[in-house]
mmCIF file of C-alpha atoms and ligand atoms in Angstrom:
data_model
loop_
_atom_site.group_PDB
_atom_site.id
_atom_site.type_symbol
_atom_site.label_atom_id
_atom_site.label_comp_id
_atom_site.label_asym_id
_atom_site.label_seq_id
_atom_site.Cartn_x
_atom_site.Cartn_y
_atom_site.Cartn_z
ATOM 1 C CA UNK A 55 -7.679 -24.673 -8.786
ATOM 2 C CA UNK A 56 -6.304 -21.949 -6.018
ATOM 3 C CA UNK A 57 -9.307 -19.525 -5.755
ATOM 4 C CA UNK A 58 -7.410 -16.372 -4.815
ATOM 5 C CA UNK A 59 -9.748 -12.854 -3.627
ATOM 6 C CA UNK A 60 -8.195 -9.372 -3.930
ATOM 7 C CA UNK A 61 -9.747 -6.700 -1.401
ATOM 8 C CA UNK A 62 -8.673 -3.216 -2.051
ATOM 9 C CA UNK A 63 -8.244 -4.346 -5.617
ATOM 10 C CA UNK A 64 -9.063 -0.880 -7.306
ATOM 11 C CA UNK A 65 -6.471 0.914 -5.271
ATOM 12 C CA UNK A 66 -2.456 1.858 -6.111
ATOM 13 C CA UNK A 67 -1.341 -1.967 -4.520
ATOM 14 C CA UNK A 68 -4.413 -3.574 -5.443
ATOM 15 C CA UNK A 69 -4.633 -2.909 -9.378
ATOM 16 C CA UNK A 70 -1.002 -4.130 -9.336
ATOM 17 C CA UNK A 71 -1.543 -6.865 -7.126
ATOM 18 C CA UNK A 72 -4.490 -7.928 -10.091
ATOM 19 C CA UNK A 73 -2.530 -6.892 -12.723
ATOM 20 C CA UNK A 74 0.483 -8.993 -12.163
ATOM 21 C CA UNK A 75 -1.119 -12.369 -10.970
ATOM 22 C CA UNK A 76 -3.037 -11.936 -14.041
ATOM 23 C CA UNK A 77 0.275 -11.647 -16.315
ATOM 24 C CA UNK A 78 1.547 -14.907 -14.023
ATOM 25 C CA UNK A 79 -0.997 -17.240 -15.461
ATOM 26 C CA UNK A 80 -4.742 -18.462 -15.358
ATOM 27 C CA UNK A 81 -4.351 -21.820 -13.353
ATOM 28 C CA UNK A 82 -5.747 -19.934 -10.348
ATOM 29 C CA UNK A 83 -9.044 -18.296 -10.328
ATOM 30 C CA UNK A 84 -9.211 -13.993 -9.432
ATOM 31 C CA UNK A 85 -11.683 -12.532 -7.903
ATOM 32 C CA UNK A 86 -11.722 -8.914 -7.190
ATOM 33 C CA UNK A 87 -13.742 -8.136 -3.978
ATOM 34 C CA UNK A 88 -14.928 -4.850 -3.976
ATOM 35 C CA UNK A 89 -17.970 -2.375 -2.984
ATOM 36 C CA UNK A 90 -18.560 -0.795 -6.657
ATOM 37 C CA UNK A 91 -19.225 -3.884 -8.780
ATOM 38 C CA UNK A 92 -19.572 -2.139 -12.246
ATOM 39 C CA UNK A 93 -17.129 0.496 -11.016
ATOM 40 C CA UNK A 94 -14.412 -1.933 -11.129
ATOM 41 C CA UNK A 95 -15.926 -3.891 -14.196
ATOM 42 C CA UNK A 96 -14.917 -1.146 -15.986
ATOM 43 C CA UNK A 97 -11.989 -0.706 -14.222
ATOM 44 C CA UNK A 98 -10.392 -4.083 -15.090
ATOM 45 C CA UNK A 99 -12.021 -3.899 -18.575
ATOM 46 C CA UNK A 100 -8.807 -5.045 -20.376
ATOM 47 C CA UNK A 101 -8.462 -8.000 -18.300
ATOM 48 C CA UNK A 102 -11.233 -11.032 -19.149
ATOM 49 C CA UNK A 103 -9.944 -13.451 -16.605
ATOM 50 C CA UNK A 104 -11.701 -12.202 -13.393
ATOM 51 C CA UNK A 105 -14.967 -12.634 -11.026
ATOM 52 C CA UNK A 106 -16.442 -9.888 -9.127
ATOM 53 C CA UNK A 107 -17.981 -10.105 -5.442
ATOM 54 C CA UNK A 108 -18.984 -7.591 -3.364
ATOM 55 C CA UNK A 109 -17.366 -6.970 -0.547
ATOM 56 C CA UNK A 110 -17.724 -3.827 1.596
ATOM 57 C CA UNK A 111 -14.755 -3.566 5.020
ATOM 58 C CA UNK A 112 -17.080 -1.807 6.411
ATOM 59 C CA UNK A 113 -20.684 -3.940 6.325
ATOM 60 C CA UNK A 114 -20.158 -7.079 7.736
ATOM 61 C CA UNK A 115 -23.227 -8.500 6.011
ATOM 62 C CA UNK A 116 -20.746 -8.634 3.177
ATOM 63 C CA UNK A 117 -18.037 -10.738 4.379
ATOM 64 C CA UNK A 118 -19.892 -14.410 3.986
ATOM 65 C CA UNK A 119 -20.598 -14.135 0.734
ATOM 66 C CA UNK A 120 -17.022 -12.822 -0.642
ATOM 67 C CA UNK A 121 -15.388 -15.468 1.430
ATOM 68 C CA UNK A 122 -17.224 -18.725 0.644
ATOM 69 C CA UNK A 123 -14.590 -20.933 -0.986
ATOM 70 C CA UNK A 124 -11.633 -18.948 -1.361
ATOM 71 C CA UNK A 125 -8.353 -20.655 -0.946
ATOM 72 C CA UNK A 126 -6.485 -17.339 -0.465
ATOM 73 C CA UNK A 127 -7.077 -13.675 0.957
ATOM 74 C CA UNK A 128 -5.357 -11.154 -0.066
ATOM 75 C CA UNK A 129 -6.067 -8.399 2.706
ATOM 76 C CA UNK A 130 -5.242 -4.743 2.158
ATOM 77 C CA UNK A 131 -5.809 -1.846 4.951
ATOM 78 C CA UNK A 132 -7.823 0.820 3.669
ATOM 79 C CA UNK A 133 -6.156 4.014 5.234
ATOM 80 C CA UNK A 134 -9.261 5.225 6.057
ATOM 81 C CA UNK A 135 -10.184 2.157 8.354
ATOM 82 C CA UNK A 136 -8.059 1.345 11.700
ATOM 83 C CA UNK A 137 -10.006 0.330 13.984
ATOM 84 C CA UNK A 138 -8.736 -3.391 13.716
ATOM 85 C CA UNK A 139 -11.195 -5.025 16.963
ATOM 86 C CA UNK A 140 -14.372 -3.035 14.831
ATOM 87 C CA UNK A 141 -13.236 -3.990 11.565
ATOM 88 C CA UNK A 142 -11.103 -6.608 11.085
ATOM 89 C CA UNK A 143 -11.735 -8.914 13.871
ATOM 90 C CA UNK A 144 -14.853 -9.749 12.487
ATOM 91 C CA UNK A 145 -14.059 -9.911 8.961
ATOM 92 C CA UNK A 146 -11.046 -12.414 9.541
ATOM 93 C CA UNK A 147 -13.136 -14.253 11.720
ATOM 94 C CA UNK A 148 -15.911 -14.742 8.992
ATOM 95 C CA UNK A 149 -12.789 -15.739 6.669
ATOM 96 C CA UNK A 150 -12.156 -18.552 9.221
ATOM 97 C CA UNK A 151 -15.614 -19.668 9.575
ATOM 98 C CA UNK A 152 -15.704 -19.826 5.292
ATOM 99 C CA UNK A 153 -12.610 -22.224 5.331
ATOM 100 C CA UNK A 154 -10.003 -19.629 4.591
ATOM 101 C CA UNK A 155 -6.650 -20.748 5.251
ATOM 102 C CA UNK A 156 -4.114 -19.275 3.617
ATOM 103 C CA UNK A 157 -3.713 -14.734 4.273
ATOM 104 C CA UNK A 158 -1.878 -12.811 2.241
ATOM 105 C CA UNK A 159 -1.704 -9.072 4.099
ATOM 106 C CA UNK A 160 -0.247 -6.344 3.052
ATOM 107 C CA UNK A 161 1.729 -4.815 6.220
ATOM 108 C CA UNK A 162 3.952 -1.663 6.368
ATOM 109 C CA UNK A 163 7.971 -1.686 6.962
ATOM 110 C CA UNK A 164 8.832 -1.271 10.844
ATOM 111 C CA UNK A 165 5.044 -3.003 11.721
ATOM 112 C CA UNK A 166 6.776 -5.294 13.927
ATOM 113 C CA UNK A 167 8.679 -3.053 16.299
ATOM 114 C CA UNK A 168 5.563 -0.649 16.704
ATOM 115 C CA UNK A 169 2.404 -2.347 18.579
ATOM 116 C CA UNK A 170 0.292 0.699 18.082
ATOM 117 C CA UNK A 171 -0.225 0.764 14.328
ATOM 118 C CA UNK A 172 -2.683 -0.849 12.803
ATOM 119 C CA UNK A 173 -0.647 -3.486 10.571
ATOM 120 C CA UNK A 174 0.954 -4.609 13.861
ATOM 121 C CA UNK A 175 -2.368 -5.388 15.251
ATOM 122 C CA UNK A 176 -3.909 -7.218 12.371
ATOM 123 C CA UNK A 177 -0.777 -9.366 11.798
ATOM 124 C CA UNK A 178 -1.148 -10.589 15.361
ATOM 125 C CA UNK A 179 -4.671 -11.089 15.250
ATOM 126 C CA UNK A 180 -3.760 -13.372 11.471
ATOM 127 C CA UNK A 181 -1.719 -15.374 13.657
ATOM 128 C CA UNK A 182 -3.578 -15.746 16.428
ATOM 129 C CA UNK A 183 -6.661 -16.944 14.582
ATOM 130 C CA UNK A 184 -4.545 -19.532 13.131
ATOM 131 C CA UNK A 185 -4.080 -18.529 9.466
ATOM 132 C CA UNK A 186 -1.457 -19.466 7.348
ATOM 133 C CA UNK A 187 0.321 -16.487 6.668
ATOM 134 C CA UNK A 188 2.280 -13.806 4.999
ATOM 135 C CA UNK A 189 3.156 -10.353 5.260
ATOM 136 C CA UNK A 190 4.256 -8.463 2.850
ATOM 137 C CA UNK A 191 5.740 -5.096 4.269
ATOM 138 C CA UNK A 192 6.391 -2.040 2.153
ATOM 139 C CA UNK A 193 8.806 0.999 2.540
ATOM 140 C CA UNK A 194 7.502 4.329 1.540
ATOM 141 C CA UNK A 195 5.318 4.556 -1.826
ATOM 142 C CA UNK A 196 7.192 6.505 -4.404
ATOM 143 C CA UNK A 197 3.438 6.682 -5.611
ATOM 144 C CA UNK A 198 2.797 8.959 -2.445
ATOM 145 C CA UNK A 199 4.322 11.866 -5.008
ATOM 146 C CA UNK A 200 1.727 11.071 -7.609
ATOM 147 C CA UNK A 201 -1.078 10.460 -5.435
ATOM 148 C CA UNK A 202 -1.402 12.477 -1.979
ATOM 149 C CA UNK A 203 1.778 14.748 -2.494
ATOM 150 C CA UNK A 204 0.300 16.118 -5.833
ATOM 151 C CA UNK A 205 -1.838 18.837 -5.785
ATOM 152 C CA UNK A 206 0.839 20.642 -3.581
ATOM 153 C CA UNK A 207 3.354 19.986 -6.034
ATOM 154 C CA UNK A 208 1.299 20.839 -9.144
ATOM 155 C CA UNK A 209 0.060 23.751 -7.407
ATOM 156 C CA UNK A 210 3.013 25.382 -5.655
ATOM 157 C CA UNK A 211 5.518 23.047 -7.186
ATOM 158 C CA UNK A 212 6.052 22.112 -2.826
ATOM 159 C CA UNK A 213 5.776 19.335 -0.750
ATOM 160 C CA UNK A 214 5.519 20.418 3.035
ATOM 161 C CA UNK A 215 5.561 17.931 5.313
ATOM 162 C CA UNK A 216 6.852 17.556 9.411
ATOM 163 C CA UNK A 217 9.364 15.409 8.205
ATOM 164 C CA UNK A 218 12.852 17.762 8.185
ATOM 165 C CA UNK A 219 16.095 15.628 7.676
ATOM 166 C CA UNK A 220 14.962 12.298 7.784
ATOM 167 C CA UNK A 221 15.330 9.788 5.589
ATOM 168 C CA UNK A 222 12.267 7.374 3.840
ATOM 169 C CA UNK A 223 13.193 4.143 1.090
ATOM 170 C CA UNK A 224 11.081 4.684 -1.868
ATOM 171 C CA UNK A 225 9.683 1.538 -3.442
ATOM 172 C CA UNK A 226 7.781 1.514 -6.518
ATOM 173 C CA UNK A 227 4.266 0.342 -6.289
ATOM 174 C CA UNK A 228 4.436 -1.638 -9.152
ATOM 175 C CA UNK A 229 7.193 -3.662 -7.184
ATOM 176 C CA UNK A 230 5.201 -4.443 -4.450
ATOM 177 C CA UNK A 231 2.223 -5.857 -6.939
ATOM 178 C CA UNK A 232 4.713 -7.857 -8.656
ATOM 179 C CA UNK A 233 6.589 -9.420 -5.837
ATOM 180 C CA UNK A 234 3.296 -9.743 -4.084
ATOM 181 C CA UNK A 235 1.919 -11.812 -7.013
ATOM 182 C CA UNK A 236 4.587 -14.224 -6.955
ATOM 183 C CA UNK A 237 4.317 -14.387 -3.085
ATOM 184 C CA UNK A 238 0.219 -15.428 -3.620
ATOM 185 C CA UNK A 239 1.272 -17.653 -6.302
ATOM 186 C CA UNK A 240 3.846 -19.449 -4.720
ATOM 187 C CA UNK A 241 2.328 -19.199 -0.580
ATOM 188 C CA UNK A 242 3.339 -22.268 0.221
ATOM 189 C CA UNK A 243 7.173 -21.665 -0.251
ATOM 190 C CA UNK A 244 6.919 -18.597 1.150
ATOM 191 C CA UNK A 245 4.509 -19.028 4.191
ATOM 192 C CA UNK A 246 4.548 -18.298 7.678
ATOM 193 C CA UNK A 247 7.188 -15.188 7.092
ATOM 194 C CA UNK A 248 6.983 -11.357 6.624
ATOM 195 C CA UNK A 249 8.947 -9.843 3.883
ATOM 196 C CA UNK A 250 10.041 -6.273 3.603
ATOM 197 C CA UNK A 251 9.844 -4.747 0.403
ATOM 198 C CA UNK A 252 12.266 -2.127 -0.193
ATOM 199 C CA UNK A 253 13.568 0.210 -3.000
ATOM 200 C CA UNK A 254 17.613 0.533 -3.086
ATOM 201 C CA UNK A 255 17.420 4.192 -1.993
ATOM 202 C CA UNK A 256 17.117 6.056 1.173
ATOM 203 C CA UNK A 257 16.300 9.952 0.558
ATOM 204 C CA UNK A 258 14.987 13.051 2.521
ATOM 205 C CA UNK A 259 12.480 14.775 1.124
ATOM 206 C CA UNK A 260 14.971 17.676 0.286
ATOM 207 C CA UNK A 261 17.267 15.345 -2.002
ATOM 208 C CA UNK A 262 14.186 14.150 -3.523
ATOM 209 C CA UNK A 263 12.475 17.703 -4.501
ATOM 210 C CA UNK A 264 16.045 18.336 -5.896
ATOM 211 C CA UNK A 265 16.447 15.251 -7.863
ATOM 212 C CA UNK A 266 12.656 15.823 -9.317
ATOM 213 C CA UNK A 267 13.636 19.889 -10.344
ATOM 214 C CA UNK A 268 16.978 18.020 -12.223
ATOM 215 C CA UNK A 269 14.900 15.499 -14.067
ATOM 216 C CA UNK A 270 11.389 17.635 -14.688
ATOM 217 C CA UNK A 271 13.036 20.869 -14.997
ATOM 218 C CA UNK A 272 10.854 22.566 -12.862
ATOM 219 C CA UNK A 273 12.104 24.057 -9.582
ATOM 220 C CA UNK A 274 10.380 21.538 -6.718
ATOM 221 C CA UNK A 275 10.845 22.788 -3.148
ATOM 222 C CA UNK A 276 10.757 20.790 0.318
ATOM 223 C CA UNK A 277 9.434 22.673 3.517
ATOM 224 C CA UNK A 278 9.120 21.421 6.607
ATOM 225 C CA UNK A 279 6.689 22.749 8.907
ATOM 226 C CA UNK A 280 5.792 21.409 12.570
ATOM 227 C CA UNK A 281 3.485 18.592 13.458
ATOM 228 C CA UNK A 282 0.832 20.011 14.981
ATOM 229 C CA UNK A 283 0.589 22.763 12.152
ATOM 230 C CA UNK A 284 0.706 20.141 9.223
ATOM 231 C CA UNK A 285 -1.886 18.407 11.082
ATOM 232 C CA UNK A 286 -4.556 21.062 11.305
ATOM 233 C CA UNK A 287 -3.571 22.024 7.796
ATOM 234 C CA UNK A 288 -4.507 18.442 6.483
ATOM 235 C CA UNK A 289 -7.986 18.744 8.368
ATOM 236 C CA UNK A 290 -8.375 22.287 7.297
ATOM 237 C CA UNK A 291 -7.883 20.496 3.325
ATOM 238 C CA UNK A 292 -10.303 18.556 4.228
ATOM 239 C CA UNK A 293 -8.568 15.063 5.240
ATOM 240 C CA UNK A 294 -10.628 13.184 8.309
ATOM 241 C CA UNK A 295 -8.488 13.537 11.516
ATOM 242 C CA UNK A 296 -7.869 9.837 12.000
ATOM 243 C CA UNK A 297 -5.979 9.830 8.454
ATOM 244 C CA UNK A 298 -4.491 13.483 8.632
ATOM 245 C CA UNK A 299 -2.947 12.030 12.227
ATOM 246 C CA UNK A 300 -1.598 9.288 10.450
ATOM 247 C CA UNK A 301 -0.019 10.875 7.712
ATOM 248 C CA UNK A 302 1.458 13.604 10.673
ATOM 249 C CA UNK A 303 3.447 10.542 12.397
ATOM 250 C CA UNK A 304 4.262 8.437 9.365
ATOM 251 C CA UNK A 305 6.302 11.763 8.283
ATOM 252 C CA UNK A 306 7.137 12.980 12.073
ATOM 253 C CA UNK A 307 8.404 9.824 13.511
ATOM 254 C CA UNK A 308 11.054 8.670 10.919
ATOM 255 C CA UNK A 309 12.938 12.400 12.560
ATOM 256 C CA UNK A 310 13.981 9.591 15.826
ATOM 257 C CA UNK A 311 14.040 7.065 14.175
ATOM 258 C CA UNK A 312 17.387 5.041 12.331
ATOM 259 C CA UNK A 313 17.354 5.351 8.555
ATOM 260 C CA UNK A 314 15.074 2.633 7.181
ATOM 261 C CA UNK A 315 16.773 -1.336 6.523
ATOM 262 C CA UNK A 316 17.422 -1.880 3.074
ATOM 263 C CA UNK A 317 16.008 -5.071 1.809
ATOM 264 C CA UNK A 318 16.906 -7.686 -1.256
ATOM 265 C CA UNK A 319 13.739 -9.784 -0.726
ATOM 266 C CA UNK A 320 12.332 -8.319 -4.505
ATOM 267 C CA UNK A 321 15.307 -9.279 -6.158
ATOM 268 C CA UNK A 322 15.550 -12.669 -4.423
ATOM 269 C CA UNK A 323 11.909 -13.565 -4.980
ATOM 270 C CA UNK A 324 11.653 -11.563 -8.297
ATOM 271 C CA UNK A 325 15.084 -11.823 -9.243
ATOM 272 C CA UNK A 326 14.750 -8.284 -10.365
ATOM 273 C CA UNK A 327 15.988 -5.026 -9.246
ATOM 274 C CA UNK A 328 13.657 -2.579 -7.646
ATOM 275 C CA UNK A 329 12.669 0.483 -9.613
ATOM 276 C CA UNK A 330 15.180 3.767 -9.148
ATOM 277 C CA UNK A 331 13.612 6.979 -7.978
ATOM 278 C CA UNK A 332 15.395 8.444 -11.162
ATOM 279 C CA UNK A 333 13.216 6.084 -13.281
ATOM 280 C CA UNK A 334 10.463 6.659 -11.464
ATOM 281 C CA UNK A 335 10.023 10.116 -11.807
ATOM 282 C CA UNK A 336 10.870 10.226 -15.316
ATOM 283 C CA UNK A 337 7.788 7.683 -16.026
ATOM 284 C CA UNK A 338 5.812 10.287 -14.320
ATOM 285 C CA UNK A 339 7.195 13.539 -15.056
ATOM 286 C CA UNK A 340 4.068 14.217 -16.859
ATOM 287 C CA UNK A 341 1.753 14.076 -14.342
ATOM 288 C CA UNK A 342 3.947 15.505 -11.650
ATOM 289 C CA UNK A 343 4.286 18.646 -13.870
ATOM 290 C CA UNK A 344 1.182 18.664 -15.474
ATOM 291 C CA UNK A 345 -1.965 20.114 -13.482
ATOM 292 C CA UNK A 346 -5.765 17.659 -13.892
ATOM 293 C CA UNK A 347 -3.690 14.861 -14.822
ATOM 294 C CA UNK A 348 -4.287 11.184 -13.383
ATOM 295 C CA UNK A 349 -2.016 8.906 -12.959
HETATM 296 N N1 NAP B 1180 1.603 5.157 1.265
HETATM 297 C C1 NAP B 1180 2.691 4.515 1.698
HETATM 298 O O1 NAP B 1180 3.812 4.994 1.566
HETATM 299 C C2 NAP B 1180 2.535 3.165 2.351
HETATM 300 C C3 NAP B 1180 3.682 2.443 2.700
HETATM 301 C C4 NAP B 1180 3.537 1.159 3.268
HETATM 302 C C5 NAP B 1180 2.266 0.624 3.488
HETATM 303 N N2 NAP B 1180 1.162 1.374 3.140
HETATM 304 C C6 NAP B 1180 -0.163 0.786 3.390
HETATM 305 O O2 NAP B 1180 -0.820 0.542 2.139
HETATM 306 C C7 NAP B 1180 -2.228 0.521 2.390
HETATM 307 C C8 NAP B 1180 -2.922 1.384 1.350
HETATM 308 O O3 NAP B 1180 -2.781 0.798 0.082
HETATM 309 P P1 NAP B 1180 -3.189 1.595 -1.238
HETATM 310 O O4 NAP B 1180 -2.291 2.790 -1.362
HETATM 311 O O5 NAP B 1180 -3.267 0.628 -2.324
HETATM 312 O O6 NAP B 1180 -4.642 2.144 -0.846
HETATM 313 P P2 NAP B 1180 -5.638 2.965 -1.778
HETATM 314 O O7 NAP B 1180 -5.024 3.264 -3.112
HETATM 315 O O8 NAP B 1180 -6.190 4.086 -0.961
HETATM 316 O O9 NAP B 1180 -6.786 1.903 -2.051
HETATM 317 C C9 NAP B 1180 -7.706 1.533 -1.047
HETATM 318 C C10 NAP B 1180 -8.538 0.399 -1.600
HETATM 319 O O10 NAP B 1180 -9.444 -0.023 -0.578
HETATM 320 C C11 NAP B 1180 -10.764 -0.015 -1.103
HETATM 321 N N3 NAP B 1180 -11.716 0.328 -0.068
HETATM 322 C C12 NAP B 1180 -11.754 1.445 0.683
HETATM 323 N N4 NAP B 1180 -12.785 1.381 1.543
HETATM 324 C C13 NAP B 1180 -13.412 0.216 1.295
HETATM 325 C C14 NAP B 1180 -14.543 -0.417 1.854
HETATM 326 N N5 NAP B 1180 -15.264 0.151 2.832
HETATM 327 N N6 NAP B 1180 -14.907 -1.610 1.380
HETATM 328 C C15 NAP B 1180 -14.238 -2.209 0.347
HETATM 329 N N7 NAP B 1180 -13.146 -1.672 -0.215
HETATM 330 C C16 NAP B 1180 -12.741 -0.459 0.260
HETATM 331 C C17 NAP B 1180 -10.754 1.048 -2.189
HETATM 332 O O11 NAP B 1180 -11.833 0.779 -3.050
HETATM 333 P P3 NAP B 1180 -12.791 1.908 -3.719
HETATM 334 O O12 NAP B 1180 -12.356 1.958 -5.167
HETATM 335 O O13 NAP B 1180 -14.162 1.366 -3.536
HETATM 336 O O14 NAP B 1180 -12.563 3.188 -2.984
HETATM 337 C C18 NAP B 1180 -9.383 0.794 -2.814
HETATM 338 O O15 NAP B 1180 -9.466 -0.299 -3.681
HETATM 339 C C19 NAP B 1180 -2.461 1.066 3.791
HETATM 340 O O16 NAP B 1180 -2.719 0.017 4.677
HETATM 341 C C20 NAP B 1180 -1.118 1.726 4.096
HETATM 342 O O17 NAP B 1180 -0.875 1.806 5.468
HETATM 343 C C21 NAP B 1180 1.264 2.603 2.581
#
């Protein structure tokens, strides 16, 4: 029996990730590794086919313990955490040292051709160490409208961001945990490749507010404001200024960059089709118009 561990598994990719490997069948055994225990207990209520371990990215202390006979890892970047030589050069290497073989990561589209992002740097270091691998590399989260994008948009029915023109593919996050279920499930066919996970639909944010005031009713508006003034208006919200720097060049950069490769890997390996934005935001009109409600 495959003993397969989850990290981030209360999060948008790792619930899906759970969910979905779940639905595939109980020949493997789940475990969730996470630092609230009961928190995700209750989280995963519904679902009685899962073991718990703590696991914390950010004690090392943890790591032994979560990784002793575990077939697979499924490894998920916090956004908060990118130091990679602080934080996940130890933690891979204590998977290694616990007989882990076989990595799962979840990557970002474009991690290849950038060597100063995070993802880049962990998917070297996989290799390097010697795991079997694969990476699993998302487009843009439609999910980043329901999640971070919200309050503006329930608010002032906005989103501002430094991204003007350019364009971002929108993938479902419910795609990504059900193609990256079948990619855990099946590693050995699939091993030793990166994937990019991609909706059918490349969009600027403009054509995007516009098709969300057509399907909610609601008039949604785009701005786009300069980098450095969205930046001290993240940390001025709030947002720590490693992740409000982030979010500034994940939005800033795609302005130089080529409009993003569209990919069929989800239907070949799902044999689905991705989810449309149109379909999207109807499943979450609701919460998009609605203000205090969670996804
Ligand atoms: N947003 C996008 O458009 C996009 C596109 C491509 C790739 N990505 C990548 O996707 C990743 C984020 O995935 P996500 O949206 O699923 O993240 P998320 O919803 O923020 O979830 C983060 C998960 O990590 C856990 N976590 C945080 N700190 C932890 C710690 N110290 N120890 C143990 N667990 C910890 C959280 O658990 P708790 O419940 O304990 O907080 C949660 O389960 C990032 O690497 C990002 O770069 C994002």
């Amino acid at each position: 029996m495959n003993r397969i561990l989850i990290t981030g598994a209360t999060g948008n990719i790792g619930t899906e990730v759970v969910h979905y490997l779940s639905e595939l069948g109980n020949e493997s055994e789940l475990i969730v590794a996470v630092r609230n225990v009961e928190r995700a207990k209750i989280k995963f209520s519904y679902l009685s086919n899962l073991s718990y371990r703590l696991f914390d990215f950010e004690k090392q202390d943890s790591f032994d313990a979560a990784f002793k006979d575990v077939d697979i890892l499924f490894l998920l970047r916090p956004p908060h955490i990118s130091e990679v030589d602080k934080y996940f050069q130890p933690l891979l290497q204590s998977g290694k040292n616990n007989g882990i073989k076989k990595v799962v990561f979840l990557s970002v589209q474009g991690a290849e051709k950038s060597k100063v992002i995070p993802h880049n740097k962990i998917e070297r270091l996989i290799k390097s160490i010697g795991f079997k691998y694969i990476f699993v590399r998302p487009s843009y989260f439609m999910q980043n409208l329901t999640t971070t994008l919200l309050p503006e948009l329930q608010k002032n029915q906005t989103i501002t961001l430094p991204s003007g023109q350019a364009k971002f593919n929108w993938i479902d996050v419910k795609n990504i945990g059900e193609v990256s279920a079948v990619l855990i499930k099946s590693f050995d066919k699939y091993q030793n490749k990166a994937y990019d996970i991609t909706g059918l639909e490349n969009k600027n944010f403009q054509e995007v507010t516009e098709l969300m005031s057509e399907i909610i009713g609601t008039k949604f508006n785009f701005k786009s404001i300069n980098p450095i003034s969205f930046y001290f208006k993240k940390k001025k919200s709030g947002v720590k200024s490693e992740f409000a720097f982030v979010m500034t060049m994940l939005h800033f950069l795609p302005r130089f960059q080529k409009e993003p490769d569209i990919s069929d890997n989800f239907d070949r390996i799902t044999g689905k089709k991705p989810t449309t934005l149109k379909a999207f935001i109807n499943r979450k009109k609701e919460v998009i118009k609605t203000p205090q409600l969670c996804i």
